[in-house]
């Protein structure tokens, strides 16, 4: 059985973060491992706090876990501080983590900040070059590139800029546009566009579900473009099955 590692934060609703990633890994038949960067306090109606773990706590998880278990692919989600980014980058190099997918999370569904301002440069200049893919939504792609993305052309421009940062494939998810859910994939050669119907509503954790599905499909030997298409289908189904289990935003059902 292939092993997939998620490096991210805890979300007590289990609708995003490492809990969501584990559910997706399990559903897709890969064995999930976790390295926790921070603990958040949140529900479907409010996001109240972030408690970052120390570098010592993050280093210790890497050291102990990876001495024993070797992930075939990995993803990063919420990392939060510049210090945590630097520590994770060192460990990714040290343990030679391959097939790394970066979900460049900036805000939670409820608008809370999931990355500190001084960490953006480290994300762009040091983490992205280590990755096989970056999976961004429109606000994240805008943050990474400084562009204002209004249409498909803008998604194309942004994906070229993110590609230049040193990753091997860029996925930009256009679910934040009004009418259609247009996603794009760029691997430095071919630019692909996938259109889907937009499902109305606010859903928690779609970015986490997408990136962990992508990692799982890599573990199943899909190439990045096939993994992109399969992950889009997987997330669409999870959105169609989503439920309002609390008093606020909908939770995906995996
Ligand atoms: O979906 C991004 C995300 C990642 N990680 C954690 C989160 C969220 C969104 O709320 O809470 C822990």
PDB file of C-alpha atoms and ligand atoms in Angstrom:
ATOM      1  CA  UNK A   1       0.000   0.000   0.000  1.00  0.00           C
ATOM      2  CA  UNK A   2       1.333   3.444  -0.904  1.00  0.00           C
ATOM      3  CA  UNK A   3       1.807   6.039   1.825  1.00  0.00           C
ATOM      4  CA  UNK A   4       0.681   9.661   1.471  1.00  0.00           C
ATOM      5  CA  UNK A   5       1.740  12.381   3.911  1.00  0.00           C
ATOM      6  CA  UNK A   6      -0.163  15.551   4.746  1.00  0.00           C
ATOM      7  CA  UNK A   7       1.641  18.435   6.436  1.00  0.00           C
ATOM      8  CA  UNK A   8      -1.008  20.799   7.760  1.00  0.00           C
ATOM      9  CA  UNK A   9      -3.186  21.926  10.630  1.00  0.00           C
ATOM     10  CA  UNK A  10      -5.995  20.395  12.628  1.00  0.00           C
ATOM     11  CA  UNK A  11      -9.574  21.466  11.911  1.00  0.00           C
ATOM     12  CA  UNK A  12     -11.914  20.153  14.634  1.00  0.00           C
ATOM     13  CA  UNK A  13     -14.879  20.068  12.221  1.00  0.00           C
ATOM     14  CA  UNK A  14     -12.872  17.528  10.183  1.00  0.00           C
ATOM     15  CA  UNK A  15     -14.175  19.383   7.151  1.00  0.00           C
ATOM     16  CA  UNK A  16     -10.730  20.668   6.158  1.00  0.00           C
ATOM     17  CA  UNK A  17      -7.122  20.360   7.267  1.00  0.00           C
ATOM     18  CA  UNK A  18      -5.433  17.100   8.137  1.00  0.00           C
ATOM     19  CA  UNK A  19      -8.693  15.430   9.164  1.00  0.00           C
ATOM     20  CA  UNK A  20     -10.190  15.959   5.717  1.00  0.00           C
ATOM     21  CA  UNK A  21      -6.954  14.852   4.065  1.00  0.00           C
ATOM     22  CA  UNK A  22      -6.968  11.576   5.997  1.00  0.00           C
ATOM     23  CA  UNK A  23     -10.575  10.870   5.020  1.00  0.00           C
ATOM     24  CA  UNK A  24      -9.736  11.415   1.364  1.00  0.00           C
ATOM     25  CA  UNK A  25      -6.585   9.262   1.515  1.00  0.00           C
ATOM     26  CA  UNK A  26      -8.594   6.482   3.121  1.00  0.00           C
ATOM     27  CA  UNK A  27     -11.478   6.741   0.651  1.00  0.00           C
ATOM     28  CA  UNK A  28      -9.042   6.514  -2.250  1.00  0.00           C
ATOM     29  CA  UNK A  29      -7.169   3.513  -0.888  1.00  0.00           C
ATOM     30  CA  UNK A  30      -3.879   5.059   0.199  1.00  0.00           C
ATOM     31  CA  UNK A  31      -2.459   5.013   3.724  1.00  0.00           C
ATOM     32  CA  UNK A  32      -2.380   8.528   5.192  1.00  0.00           C
ATOM     33  CA  UNK A  33       0.310   9.942   7.485  1.00  0.00           C
ATOM     34  CA  UNK A  34       0.121  13.364   9.163  1.00  0.00           C
ATOM     35  CA  UNK A  35       2.518  16.000  10.413  1.00  0.00           C
ATOM     36  CA  UNK A  36       0.689  18.714  12.332  1.00  0.00           C
ATOM     37  CA  UNK A  37       1.793  22.351  12.057  1.00  0.00           C
ATOM     38  CA  UNK A  38      -0.899  24.054  14.162  1.00  0.00           C
ATOM     39  CA  UNK A  39      -4.175  23.496  15.921  1.00  0.00           C
ATOM     40  CA  UNK A  40      -7.165  25.656  15.027  1.00  0.00           C
ATOM     41  CA  UNK A  41     -10.406  26.168  16.931  1.00  0.00           C
ATOM     42  CA  UNK A  42     -13.318  26.346  14.542  1.00  0.00           C
ATOM     43  CA  UNK A  43     -16.856  25.220  13.809  1.00  0.00           C
ATOM     44  CA  UNK A  44     -19.122  25.647  10.804  1.00  0.00           C
ATOM     45  CA  UNK A  45     -20.023  29.134  12.052  1.00  0.00           C
ATOM     46  CA  UNK A  46     -16.843  30.552  13.544  1.00  0.00           C
ATOM     47  CA  UNK A  47     -13.076  30.377  13.399  1.00  0.00           C
ATOM     48  CA  UNK A  48     -11.745  31.521  16.750  1.00  0.00           C
ATOM     49  CA  UNK A  49      -8.044  30.697  17.165  1.00  0.00           C
ATOM     50  CA  UNK A  50      -4.789  29.338  15.797  1.00  0.00           C
ATOM     51  CA  UNK A  51      -2.212  27.678  18.054  1.00  0.00           C
ATOM     52  CA  UNK A  52       0.990  27.150  16.040  1.00  0.00           C
ATOM     53  CA  UNK A  53       3.266  24.304  17.081  1.00  0.00           C
ATOM     54  CA  UNK A  54       6.894  25.089  17.843  1.00  0.00           C
ATOM     55  CA  UNK A  55       9.652  24.260  15.376  1.00  0.00           C
ATOM     56  CA  UNK A  56      10.831  21.692  17.877  1.00  0.00           C
ATOM     57  CA  UNK A  57       7.454  19.937  17.748  1.00  0.00           C
ATOM     58  CA  UNK A  58       7.414  19.986  13.943  1.00  0.00           C
ATOM     59  CA  UNK A  59      11.036  18.777  13.641  1.00  0.00           C
ATOM     60  CA  UNK A  60      10.418  15.990  16.078  1.00  0.00           C
ATOM     61  CA  UNK A  61       7.433  14.672  14.092  1.00  0.00           C
ATOM     62  CA  UNK A  62       9.465  14.590  10.875  1.00  0.00           C
ATOM     63  CA  UNK A  63      12.454  12.966  12.498  1.00  0.00           C
ATOM     64  CA  UNK A  64      10.582  10.207  14.264  1.00  0.00           C
ATOM     65  CA  UNK A  65       8.030   9.452  11.550  1.00  0.00           C
ATOM     66  CA  UNK A  66      10.273   9.552   8.497  1.00  0.00           C
ATOM     67  CA  UNK A  67      13.022   7.446  10.009  1.00  0.00           C
ATOM     68  CA  UNK A  68      10.489   4.650   9.772  1.00  0.00           C
ATOM     69  CA  UNK A  69       7.867   5.354   7.089  1.00  0.00           C
ATOM     70  CA  UNK A  70       8.507   6.641   3.571  1.00  0.00           C
ATOM     71  CA  UNK A  71       5.680   8.507   1.836  1.00  0.00           C
ATOM     72  CA  UNK A  72       5.347   8.068  -1.920  1.00  0.00           C
ATOM     73  CA  UNK A  73       3.734  11.530  -2.178  1.00  0.00           C
ATOM     74  CA  UNK A  74       2.983  14.414   0.167  1.00  0.00           C
ATOM     75  CA  UNK A  75       1.058  17.674   0.406  1.00  0.00           C
ATOM     76  CA  UNK A  76       1.319  20.848   2.399  1.00  0.00           C
ATOM     77  CA  UNK A  77      -1.751  22.757   3.573  1.00  0.00           C
ATOM     78  CA  UNK A  78      -1.872  25.313   6.374  1.00  0.00           C
ATOM     79  CA  UNK A  79       1.669  26.034   7.638  1.00  0.00           C
ATOM     80  CA  UNK A  80       1.043  29.512   9.073  1.00  0.00           C
ATOM     81  CA  UNK A  81       4.299  31.109  10.252  1.00  0.00           C
ATOM     82  CA  UNK A  82       7.521  31.906   8.408  1.00  0.00           C
ATOM     83  CA  UNK A  83       9.451  29.849  10.962  1.00  0.00           C
ATOM     84  CA  UNK A  84       7.223  26.827  10.352  1.00  0.00           C
ATOM     85  CA  UNK A  85       7.678  27.219   6.575  1.00  0.00           C
ATOM     86  CA  UNK A  86      11.455  27.305   6.964  1.00  0.00           C
ATOM     87  CA  UNK A  87      11.460  24.304   9.245  1.00  0.00           C
ATOM     88  CA  UNK A  88       9.247  22.287   6.870  1.00  0.00           C
ATOM     89  CA  UNK A  89      11.370  23.213   3.843  1.00  0.00           C
ATOM     90  CA  UNK A  90      14.511  21.974   5.625  1.00  0.00           C
ATOM     91  CA  UNK A  91      12.811  18.707   6.487  1.00  0.00           C
ATOM     92  CA  UNK A  92      11.425  18.166   2.979  1.00  0.00           C
ATOM     93  CA  UNK A  93      14.997  18.483   1.676  1.00  0.00           C
ATOM     94  CA  UNK A  94      16.551  16.438   4.447  1.00  0.00           C
ATOM     95  CA  UNK A  95      14.145  13.523   4.028  1.00  0.00           C
ATOM     96  CA  UNK A  96      14.061  13.895   0.243  1.00  0.00           C
ATOM     97  CA  UNK A  97      10.252  14.029   0.085  1.00  0.00           C
ATOM     98  CA  UNK A  98       9.117  13.393  -3.485  1.00  0.00           C
ATOM     99  CA  UNK A  99       5.886  14.104  -5.342  1.00  0.00           C
ATOM    100  CA  UNK A 100       5.152  17.133  -3.183  1.00  0.00           C
ATOM    101  CA  UNK A 101       1.889  18.990  -3.832  1.00  0.00           C
ATOM    102  CA  UNK A 102       1.370  22.478  -2.434  1.00  0.00           C
ATOM    103  CA  UNK A 103      -2.033  23.811  -1.514  1.00  0.00           C
ATOM    104  CA  UNK A 104      -1.129  27.477  -0.857  1.00  0.00           C
ATOM    105  CA  UNK A 105      -3.862  28.157   1.707  1.00  0.00           C
ATOM    106  CA  UNK A 106      -4.317  31.779   2.718  1.00  0.00           C
ATOM    107  CA  UNK A 107      -7.758  32.094   4.270  1.00  0.00           C
ATOM    108  CA  UNK A 108     -10.317  29.717   5.716  1.00  0.00           C
ATOM    109  CA  UNK A 109     -13.810  29.421   4.275  1.00  0.00           C
ATOM    110  CA  UNK A 110     -14.948  31.764   7.043  1.00  0.00           C
ATOM    111  CA  UNK A 111     -12.255  34.330   6.222  1.00  0.00           C
ATOM    112  CA  UNK A 112      -9.662  33.660   8.941  1.00  0.00           C
ATOM    113  CA  UNK A 113      -6.025  34.130   8.012  1.00  0.00           C
ATOM    114  CA  UNK A 114      -4.137  30.849   7.639  1.00  0.00           C
ATOM    115  CA  UNK A 115      -0.706  32.289   6.749  1.00  0.00           C
ATOM    116  CA  UNK A 116       1.270  35.171   8.227  1.00  0.00           C
ATOM    117  CA  UNK A 117       2.282  37.998   5.865  1.00  0.00           C
ATOM    118  CA  UNK A 118       6.021  37.488   6.212  1.00  0.00           C
ATOM    119  CA  UNK A 119       5.723  33.830   5.131  1.00  0.00           C
ATOM    120  CA  UNK A 120       4.577  34.521   1.520  1.00  0.00           C
ATOM    121  CA  UNK A 121       8.080  35.056   0.161  1.00  0.00           C
ATOM    122  CA  UNK A 122       9.339  31.801   1.658  1.00  0.00           C
ATOM    123  CA  UNK A 123       6.348  29.955   0.195  1.00  0.00           C
ATOM    124  CA  UNK A 124       6.985  31.372  -3.281  1.00  0.00           C
ATOM    125  CA  UNK A 125      10.772  31.290  -3.366  1.00  0.00           C
ATOM    126  CA  UNK A 126      11.666  28.230  -1.337  1.00  0.00           C
ATOM    127  CA  UNK A 127       8.715  25.843  -1.018  1.00  0.00           C
ATOM    128  CA  UNK A 128       7.134  25.998  -4.487  1.00  0.00           C
ATOM    129  CA  UNK A 129      10.434  25.086  -6.228  1.00  0.00           C
ATOM    130  CA  UNK A 130      10.409  21.763  -4.325  1.00  0.00           C
ATOM    131  CA  UNK A 131       6.969  20.770  -5.602  1.00  0.00           C
ATOM    132  CA  UNK A 132       5.542  18.660  -8.390  1.00  0.00           C
ATOM    133  CA  UNK A 133       2.267  20.648  -8.374  1.00  0.00           C
ATOM    134  CA  UNK A 134       0.608  23.744  -6.934  1.00  0.00           C
ATOM    135  CA  UNK A 135      -3.192  23.652  -6.533  1.00  0.00           C
ATOM    136  CA  UNK A 136      -4.567  27.170  -6.064  1.00  0.00           C
ATOM    137  CA  UNK A 137      -8.006  28.748  -6.113  1.00  0.00           C
ATOM    138  CA  UNK A 138      -8.464  32.208  -7.644  1.00  0.00           C
ATOM    139  CA  UNK A 139      -7.673  34.281  -4.507  1.00  0.00           C
ATOM    140  CA  UNK A 140      -4.604  32.111  -3.850  1.00  0.00           C
ATOM    141  CA  UNK A 141      -3.410  32.434  -7.446  1.00  0.00           C
ATOM    142  CA  UNK A 142      -3.873  36.207  -7.174  1.00  0.00           C
ATOM    143  CA  UNK A 143      -1.862  36.275  -3.974  1.00  0.00           C
ATOM    144  CA  UNK A 144       0.952  34.240  -5.513  1.00  0.00           C
ATOM    145  CA  UNK A 145       1.161  36.282  -8.713  1.00  0.00           C
ATOM    146  CA  UNK A 146      -0.038  39.768  -7.801  1.00  0.00           C
ATOM    147  CA  UNK A 147      -2.485  39.587 -10.745  1.00  0.00           C
ATOM    148  CA  UNK A 148      -6.184  40.389 -10.565  1.00  0.00           C
ATOM    149  CA  UNK A 149      -7.775  37.366 -12.245  1.00  0.00           C
ATOM    150  CA  UNK A 150     -11.081  38.177 -13.944  1.00  0.00           C
ATOM    151  CA  UNK A 151     -11.379  35.527 -16.626  1.00  0.00           C
ATOM    152  CA  UNK A 152      -9.864  32.507 -18.281  1.00  0.00           C
ATOM    153  CA  UNK A 153      -7.053  34.586 -19.829  1.00  0.00           C
ATOM    154  CA  UNK A 154      -6.102  35.748 -16.336  1.00  0.00           C
ATOM    155  CA  UNK A 155      -6.008  32.137 -15.124  1.00  0.00           C
ATOM    156  CA  UNK A 156      -3.693  31.304 -18.009  1.00  0.00           C
ATOM    157  CA  UNK A 157      -1.338  34.216 -17.228  1.00  0.00           C
ATOM    158  CA  UNK A 158      -1.291  33.335 -13.527  1.00  0.00           C
ATOM    159  CA  UNK A 159      -0.536  29.669 -14.163  1.00  0.00           C
ATOM    160  CA  UNK A 160       2.460  30.619 -16.310  1.00  0.00           C
ATOM    161  CA  UNK A 161       3.819  32.856 -13.526  1.00  0.00           C
ATOM    162  CA  UNK A 162       3.382  30.154 -10.847  1.00  0.00           C
ATOM    163  CA  UNK A 163       5.048  27.641 -13.180  1.00  0.00           C
ATOM    164  CA  UNK A 164       8.054  29.976 -13.458  1.00  0.00           C
ATOM    165  CA  UNK A 165       8.446  29.774  -9.670  1.00  0.00           C
ATOM    166  CA  UNK A 166       9.792  26.269 -10.207  1.00  0.00           C
ATOM    167  CA  UNK A 167       6.935  23.779  -9.831  1.00  0.00           C
ATOM    168  CA  UNK A 168       6.139  21.198 -12.521  1.00  0.00           C
ATOM    169  CA  UNK A 169       2.384  21.661 -12.889  1.00  0.00           C
ATOM    170  CA  UNK A 170      -0.057  24.354 -11.882  1.00  0.00           C
ATOM    171  CA  UNK A 171      -3.749  23.906 -11.261  1.00  0.00           C
ATOM    172  CA  UNK A 172      -5.984  26.931 -10.798  1.00  0.00           C
ATOM    173  CA  UNK A 173      -9.510  26.230  -9.665  1.00  0.00           C
ATOM    174  CA  UNK A 174     -12.052  28.741 -10.881  1.00  0.00           C
ATOM    175  CA  UNK A 175     -14.858  27.783  -8.516  1.00  0.00           C
ATOM    176  CA  UNK A 176     -14.826  31.356  -7.274  1.00  0.00           C
ATOM    177  CA  UNK A 177     -16.084  32.646 -10.651  1.00  0.00           C
ATOM    178  CA  UNK A 178     -19.825  33.183 -10.882  1.00  0.00           C
ATOM    179  CA  UNK A 179     -21.272  30.935 -13.577  1.00  0.00           C
ATOM    180  CA  UNK A 180     -19.094  27.951 -14.431  1.00  0.00           C
ATOM    181  CA  UNK A 181     -16.523  26.043 -12.395  1.00  0.00           C
ATOM    182  CA  UNK A 182     -13.630  26.337 -14.863  1.00  0.00           C
ATOM    183  CA  UNK A 183     -10.347  24.780 -13.724  1.00  0.00           C
ATOM    184  CA  UNK A 184      -7.068  25.012 -15.597  1.00  0.00           C
ATOM    185  CA  UNK A 185      -3.962  22.833 -15.699  1.00  0.00           C
ATOM    186  CA  UNK A 186      -0.569  23.906 -17.038  1.00  0.00           C
ATOM    187  CA  UNK A 187       2.603  21.803 -17.110  1.00  0.00           C
ATOM    188  CA  UNK A 188       4.879  24.139 -19.022  1.00  0.00           C
ATOM    189  CA  UNK A 189       3.872  22.641 -22.374  1.00  0.00           C
ATOM    190  CA  UNK A 190       0.146  22.134 -22.666  1.00  0.00           C
ATOM    191  CA  UNK A 191      -2.562  24.304 -21.200  1.00  0.00           C
ATOM    192  CA  UNK A 192      -5.821  22.458 -20.420  1.00  0.00           C
ATOM    193  CA  UNK A 193      -9.182  23.804 -19.383  1.00  0.00           C
ATOM    194  CA  UNK A 194     -11.902  21.705 -17.720  1.00  0.00           C
ATOM    195  CA  UNK A 195     -15.403  23.091 -17.387  1.00  0.00           C
ATOM    196  CA  UNK A 196     -17.975  21.890 -14.911  1.00  0.00           C
ATOM    197  CA  UNK A 197     -21.292  23.118 -13.582  1.00  0.00           C
ATOM    198  CA  UNK A 198     -20.935  25.342 -10.556  1.00  0.00           C
ATOM    199  CA  UNK A 199     -22.869  24.019  -7.574  1.00  0.00           C
ATOM    200  CA  UNK A 200     -24.323  26.957  -5.618  1.00  0.00           C
ATOM    201  CA  UNK A 201     -23.503  27.320  -1.908  1.00  0.00           C
ATOM    202  CA  UNK A 202     -20.541  27.708   0.436  1.00  0.00           C
ATOM    203  CA  UNK A 203     -18.570  24.556   1.105  1.00  0.00           C
ATOM    204  CA  UNK A 204     -15.832  24.000   3.627  1.00  0.00           C
ATOM    205  CA  UNK A 205     -12.626  22.193   2.695  1.00  0.00           C
ATOM    206  CA  UNK A 206     -12.913  21.844  -1.080  1.00  0.00           C
ATOM    207  CA  UNK A 207      -9.268  22.918  -1.533  1.00  0.00           C
ATOM    208  CA  UNK A 208      -8.040  20.370   1.025  1.00  0.00           C
ATOM    209  CA  UNK A 209     -10.163  17.625  -0.535  1.00  0.00           C
ATOM    210  CA  UNK A 210      -8.884  18.475  -4.012  1.00  0.00           C
ATOM    211  CA  UNK A 211      -5.202  18.485  -3.099  1.00  0.00           C
ATOM    212  CA  UNK A 212      -5.397  15.311  -1.023  1.00  0.00           C
ATOM    213  CA  UNK A 213      -7.323  13.551  -3.818  1.00  0.00           C
ATOM    214  CA  UNK A 214      -4.597  14.710  -6.223  1.00  0.00           C
ATOM    215  CA  UNK A 215      -1.893  13.233  -3.965  1.00  0.00           C
ATOM    216  CA  UNK A 216      -3.879   9.982  -3.701  1.00  0.00           C
ATOM    217  CA  UNK A 217      -4.189   9.667  -7.479  1.00  0.00           C
ATOM    218  CA  UNK A 218      -0.434  10.269  -7.835  1.00  0.00           C
ATOM    219  CA  UNK A 219       0.012   7.341  -5.431  1.00  0.00           C
ATOM    220  CA  UNK A 220      -2.143   5.287  -7.800  1.00  0.00           C
ATOM    221  CA  UNK A 221       0.296   6.132 -10.611  1.00  0.00           C
ATOM    222  CA  UNK A 222      -1.944   8.607 -12.426  1.00  0.00           C
ATOM    223  CA  UNK A 223       0.047  11.272 -14.239  1.00  0.00           C
ATOM    224  CA  UNK A 224      -0.541  14.850 -12.998  1.00  0.00           C
ATOM    225  CA  UNK A 225      -3.108  15.660 -15.704  1.00  0.00           C
ATOM    226  CA  UNK A 226      -5.083  12.455 -15.083  1.00  0.00           C
ATOM    227  CA  UNK A 227      -4.872  13.129 -11.340  1.00  0.00           C
ATOM    228  CA  UNK A 228      -6.243  16.638 -11.953  1.00  0.00           C
ATOM    229  CA  UNK A 229      -9.301  15.328 -13.831  1.00  0.00           C
ATOM    230  CA  UNK A 230      -9.968  12.555 -11.316  1.00  0.00           C
ATOM    231  CA  UNK A 231      -9.635  14.964  -8.365  1.00  0.00           C
ATOM    232  CA  UNK A 232     -12.088  17.403  -9.907  1.00  0.00           C
ATOM    233  CA  UNK A 233     -14.646  14.589 -10.259  1.00  0.00           C
ATOM    234  CA  UNK A 234     -13.976  13.406  -6.720  1.00  0.00           C
ATOM    235  CA  UNK A 235     -14.562  16.878  -5.232  1.00  0.00           C
ATOM    236  CA  UNK A 236     -17.702  17.449  -7.335  1.00  0.00           C
ATOM    237  CA  UNK A 237     -19.208  14.269  -5.862  1.00  0.00           C
ATOM    238  CA  UNK A 238     -18.211  15.279  -2.316  1.00  0.00           C
ATOM    239  CA  UNK A 239     -19.915  18.668  -2.881  1.00  0.00           C
ATOM    240  CA  UNK A 240     -23.060  17.008  -4.270  1.00  0.00           C
ATOM    241  CA  UNK A 241     -23.193  14.836  -1.137  1.00  0.00           C
ATOM    242  CA  UNK A 242     -22.401  17.683   1.272  1.00  0.00           C
ATOM    243  CA  UNK A 243     -24.579  18.253   4.311  1.00  0.00           C
ATOM    244  CA  UNK A 244     -25.391  21.114   6.639  1.00  0.00           C
ATOM    245  CA  UNK A 245     -24.464  19.305   9.843  1.00  0.00           C
ATOM    246  CA  UNK A 246     -23.921  22.416  11.965  1.00  0.00           C
ATOM    247  CA  UNK A 247     -25.464  25.871  11.918  1.00  0.00           C
ATOM    248  CA  UNK A 248     -23.173  27.317   9.253  1.00  0.00           C
ATOM    249  CA  UNK A 249     -21.308  26.297   6.112  1.00  0.00           C
ATOM    250  CA  UNK A 250     -21.801  22.889   4.504  1.00  0.00           C
ATOM    251  CA  UNK A 251     -19.412  20.014   5.166  1.00  0.00           C
ATOM    252  CA  UNK A 252     -18.290  17.751   2.349  1.00  0.00           C
ATOM    253  CA  UNK A 253     -19.163  14.076   2.607  1.00  0.00           C
ATOM    254  CA  UNK A 254     -16.347  11.849   1.397  1.00  0.00           C
TER     255      UNK A 254
HETATM  256  O1  LIG B   1      -9.175  24.847   3.387  1.00  0.00           O
HETATM  257  C1  LIG B   1      -8.021  25.380   3.903  1.00  0.00           C
HETATM  258  C2  LIG B   1      -7.765  24.953   5.314  1.00  0.00           C
HETATM  259  C3  LIG B   1      -6.637  24.239   5.598  1.00  0.00           C
HETATM  260  N1  LIG B   1      -6.320  23.836   6.838  1.00  0.00           N
HETATM  261  C4  LIG B   1      -7.128  24.116   7.871  1.00  0.00           C
HETATM  262  C5  LIG B   1      -8.288  24.835   7.667  1.00  0.00           C
HETATM  263  C6  LIG B   1      -8.626  25.272   6.353  1.00  0.00           C
HETATM  264  C7  LIG B   1      -9.853  26.021   6.119  1.00  0.00           C
HETATM  265  O2  LIG B   1     -10.599  26.341   6.995  1.00  0.00           O
HETATM  266  O3  LIG B   1      -9.071  25.103   8.684  1.00  0.00           O
HETATM  267  C8  LIG B   1      -6.754  23.640   9.228  1.00  0.00           C
END
